Coordinates of C-alpha atoms in Angstrom, one line a residue:
X24 CA 117.1 78.3 188.0
X25 CA 119.7 79.1 185.8
X26 CA 119.4 79.1 182.3
X27 CA 122.1 77.6 179.6
X28 CA 125.1 80.1 179.5
X29 CA 125.8 80.9 176.0
X30 CA 129.6 81.9 175.3
X31 CA 130.7 84.7 172.5
X32 CA 133.6 84.0 170.6
X33 CA 136.5 86.2 171.6
X34 CA 138.7 87.3 169.0
X35 CA 142.2 88.7 169.4
X36 CA 142.2 92.6 169.8
X37 CA 144.3 92.9 166.4
X38 CA 141.9 90.4 164.5
X39 CA 138.9 92.3 165.9
X40 CA 139.8 95.7 164.5
X41 CA 140.8 94.0 160.9
X42 CA 137.0 92.8 160.7
X43 CA 135.7 96.3 161.8
X44 CA 138.0 97.6 159.3
X45 CA 136.7 95.4 156.4
X46 CA 133.1 95.8 157.4
X47 CA 133.7 99.6 157.2
X48 CA 135.1 99.3 153.6
X49 CA 132.2 97.0 152.3
X50 CA 129.6 99.6 153.6
X51 CA 131.6 102.3 151.7
X52 CA 131.6 100.6 148.3
X53 CA 127.9 99.2 148.6
X54 CA 126.4 101.9 150.1
X55 CA 124.6 104.2 147.3
X56 CA 124.2 107.1 149.5
X57 CA 128.1 107.1 150.7
X58 CA 130.0 110.3 149.6
X59 CA 133.2 110.3 148.1
X60 CA 134.5 108.4 144.6
X61 CA 132.8 105.3 143.2
X62 CA 134.5 102.7 141.3
X63 CA 133.3 102.2 137.7
X64 CA 130.7 100.0 136.9
X65 CA 131.2 97.3 134.3
X66 CA 130.3 98.3 130.9
X67 CA 126.8 96.7 129.8
X68 CA 125.8 94.9 126.7
X69 CA 125.4 97.0 123.7
X70 CA 122.1 95.2 123.3
X71 CA 120.8 96.7 126.4
X72 CA 118.2 99.8 126.2
X73 CA 119.5 103.4 127.2
X74 CA 118.3 104.5 130.3
X75 CA 115.2 106.4 130.6
X76 CA 115.7 110.3 129.4
X77 CA 118.8 109.4 127.7
X78 CA 119.1 109.0 123.8
X79 CA 120.8 106.2 121.9
X80 CA 124.0 107.0 120.2
X81 CA 123.7 107.9 116.5
X82 CA 124.7 104.8 114.5
X83 CA 128.1 104.7 112.6
X84 CA 128.2 104.2 108.9
X85 CA 129.0 100.5 109.5
X86 CA 125.9 99.9 111.6
X87 CA 124.0 101.8 109.1
X88 CA 125.2 99.4 106.4
X89 CA 124.1 96.5 107.9
X90 CA 120.3 97.7 108.1
X91 CA 120.4 97.2 104.2
X92 CA 120.7 93.4 103.7
X93 CA 120.2 91.1 100.7
X94 CA 116.8 89.2 100.3
X95 CA 114.5 87.4 97.9
X96 CA 112.4 89.4 95.6
X97 CA 109.4 88.7 97.9
X98 CA 110.7 90.1 100.7
X99 CA 112.5 93.0 99.1
X100 CA 111.5 96.5 100.8
X101 CA 113.0 100.1 100.5
X102 CA 115.5 101.0 103.3
X103 CA 115.2 104.5 104.9
X104 CA 117.4 107.0 103.5
X105 CA 119.9 107.2 106.7
X106 CA 120.3 103.5 106.8
X107 CA 121.5 103.1 103.1
X108 CA 125.2 102.3 102.6
X109 CA 127.2 104.0 99.9
X110 CA 127.7 102.2 96.6
X111 CA 131.2 101.5 95.8
X112 CA 133.1 103.0 92.8
X113 CA 132.4 101.1 89.7
X114 CA 134.5 101.5 86.7
X115 CA 135.6 99.5 83.9
X116 CA 134.6 98.8 80.2
X117 CA 131.4 97.9 78.5
X118 CA 131.0 94.8 76.4
X119 CA 132.1 96.6 73.3
X120 CA 134.9 98.0 75.5
X121 CA 134.2 101.5 75.9
X122 CA 135.0 103.3 79.4
X123 CA 132.1 103.2 81.7
X124 CA 131.5 103.8 85.4
X125 CA 128.6 104.3 87.9
X126 CA 129.4 107.7 89.0
X127 CA 128.1 109.0 85.2
X128 CA 124.8 108.2 86.4
X129 CA 125.0 110.4 89.8
X130 CA 121.7 112.1 90.3
X131 CA 119.4 109.4 88.7
X132 CA 118.4 106.5 90.1
X133 CA 120.3 103.4 88.8
X134 CA 119.3 100.0 88.8
X135 CA 122.2 97.8 88.9
X136 CA 121.7 94.0 87.6
X137 CA 124.1 91.4 88.0
X138 CA 124.0 88.7 85.3
X139 CA 125.7 86.2 83.2
X140 CA 125.1 84.5 79.7
X141 CA 125.5 81.2 81.3
X142 CA 122.9 81.9 84.0
X143 CA 119.4 80.2 83.5
X144 CA 117.8 82.7 86.2
X145 CA 119.2 85.5 84.4
X146 CA 117.5 84.5 81.2
X147 CA 114.4 84.2 83.1
X148 CA 114.3 87.7 84.0
X149 CA 116.0 89.3 81.2
X150 CA 112.8 90.1 79.3
X151 CA 111.0 91.7 82.0
X152 CA 114.5 94.1 82.6
X153 CA 114.4 95.0 79.1
X154 CA 110.7 96.0 79.4
X155 CA 111.0 97.7 82.7
X156 CA 114.1 99.9 81.7
X157 CA 112.2 101.6 79.0
X158 CA 109.1 102.1 81.3
X159 CA 110.8 103.8 83.9
X160 CA 113.4 105.9 81.8
X161 CA 111.3 109.0 81.9
X162 CA 110.9 109.2 85.8
X163 CA 114.8 109.5 85.6
X164 CA 116.0 105.9 86.0
X165 CA 119.0 104.4 84.5
X166 CA 119.7 100.3 84.2
X167 CA 123.4 99.3 84.3
X168 CA 124.5 95.9 84.2
X169 CA 127.4 93.8 85.7
X170 CA 128.3 91.1 83.3
X171 CA 130.3 88.5 85.4
X172 CA 131.9 85.2 84.7
X173 CA 131.7 85.6 80.9
X174 CA 135.3 85.5 79.7
X175 CA 133.9 85.4 76.1
X176 CA 132.6 89.2 75.4
X177 CA 130.9 87.7 72.1
X178 CA 129.0 85.3 74.5
X179 CA 127.6 88.6 76.6
X180 CA 126.8 90.3 73.5
X181 CA 124.8 87.5 71.9
X182 CA 122.7 87.5 75.6
X183 CA 122.0 91.3 75.1
X184 CA 120.7 91.0 71.8
X185 CA 118.7 87.7 72.2
X186 CA 117.0 89.6 75.0
X187 CA 116.7 93.0 73.8
X188 CA 118.5 94.6 76.5
X189 CA 119.5 98.2 75.7
X190 CA 121.3 99.5 78.9
X191 CA 125.3 98.9 79.1
X192 CA 127.1 96.6 81.4
X193 CA 130.3 96.7 82.9
X194 CA 132.2 93.7 81.8
X195 CA 133.5 91.7 85.1
X196 CA 134.7 88.3 84.2
X197 CA 136.6 87.5 87.4
X198 CA 133.8 89.1 89.7
X199 CA 136.2 91.8 91.1
X200 CA 133.6 94.6 91.0
X201 CA 131.1 92.5 93.2
X202 CA 133.8 92.0 95.8
X203 CA 133.7 95.8 96.2
X204 CA 130.1 95.5 97.9
X205 CA 129.7 94.4 101.6
X206 CA 128.4 90.7 101.2
X207 CA 125.6 91.4 103.3
X208 CA 124.3 93.7 100.4
X209 CA 125.4 92.1 97.6
X210 CA 126.4 88.2 97.8
X211 CA 128.7 87.6 95.0
X212 CA 128.0 83.9 94.6
X213 CA 124.1 85.0 94.2
X214 CA 123.5 85.5 90.2
X215 CA 121.3 87.2 89.2
X216 CA 121.4 90.0 91.9
X217 CA 119.5 93.4 91.4
X218 CA 120.4 96.8 93.6
X219 CA 118.5 100.0 93.5
X220 CA 121.0 103.0 93.9
X221 CA 119.6 106.3 95.0
X222 CA 120.3 109.5 93.3
X223 CA 122.7 110.2 96.0
X224 CA 124.6 106.9 95.1
X225 CA 123.4 105.0 98.0
X226 CA 121.9 101.5 98.1
X227 CA 118.2 101.4 98.8
X228 CA 117.1 97.9 97.7
X229 CA 119.1 94.5 97.5
X230 CA 117.7 91.7 95.8
X231 CA 119.1 88.3 95.4
X232 CA 117.9 86.0 92.8
X233 CA 115.8 86.7 89.9
X234 CA 113.1 89.4 89.9
X235 CA 110.1 90.2 88.0
X236 CA 109.2 93.6 86.5
X237 CA 105.9 93.3 88.8
X238 CA 108.2 93.0 91.9
X239 CA 110.9 95.6 90.9
X240 CA 108.8 98.4 89.6
X241 CA 106.9 99.5 92.9
X242 CA 110.4 99.5 94.6
X243 CA 112.1 101.6 91.7
X244 CA 109.2 103.9 91.6
X245 CA 109.5 104.6 95.6
X246 CA 113.1 105.5 95.1
X247 CA 112.5 107.6 92.3
X248 CA 109.5 109.6 93.8
X249 CA 112.1 110.8 96.4
X250 CA 113.1 113.3 94.2

């Protein structure tokens, strides 16, 4: 008894040659062992881990800057030296009209404190800062204020006298100096703010909001101990 007859599809000669050529091409592209040049693979996401045996690329200055981010005093830490962005050039006059700049303090640790006489949290932290600035001076640490949004220097000078602040402050009534910092390091809308700048002029600590001497002193001492 004869079984059912199966019929094969018959292609014209020209079509058969085209299919064969296509299959040969697909095999050449997809076969990892095929010789000859390969097409470039699509770039992978920057979040992908490097392949085994390779090293990650050196972070760019912009990437390094992003590793120092403003945080509250309770969460503040000292950034690794290679992850510290340079502090911008800060020049101007103090509350008495005398020229002053951040560069004049190079070689020392500088605590930059942004404050205003109109700011209640600034008043809350000012006495602690006055005390702390004297305690750490012997370790090569200097305080420099940035007085912001005080159009009237007299109001700012009254604030300094009331709290016994013996360190100078740049007068920055329009907040122009604050805009020189990356916003992830210093938010110009957050007053007060405090930064610790190392001896090479890099921002090692960034704090937004009021800070106490107890929170700030250990951070300063860690940066000062770097020599």
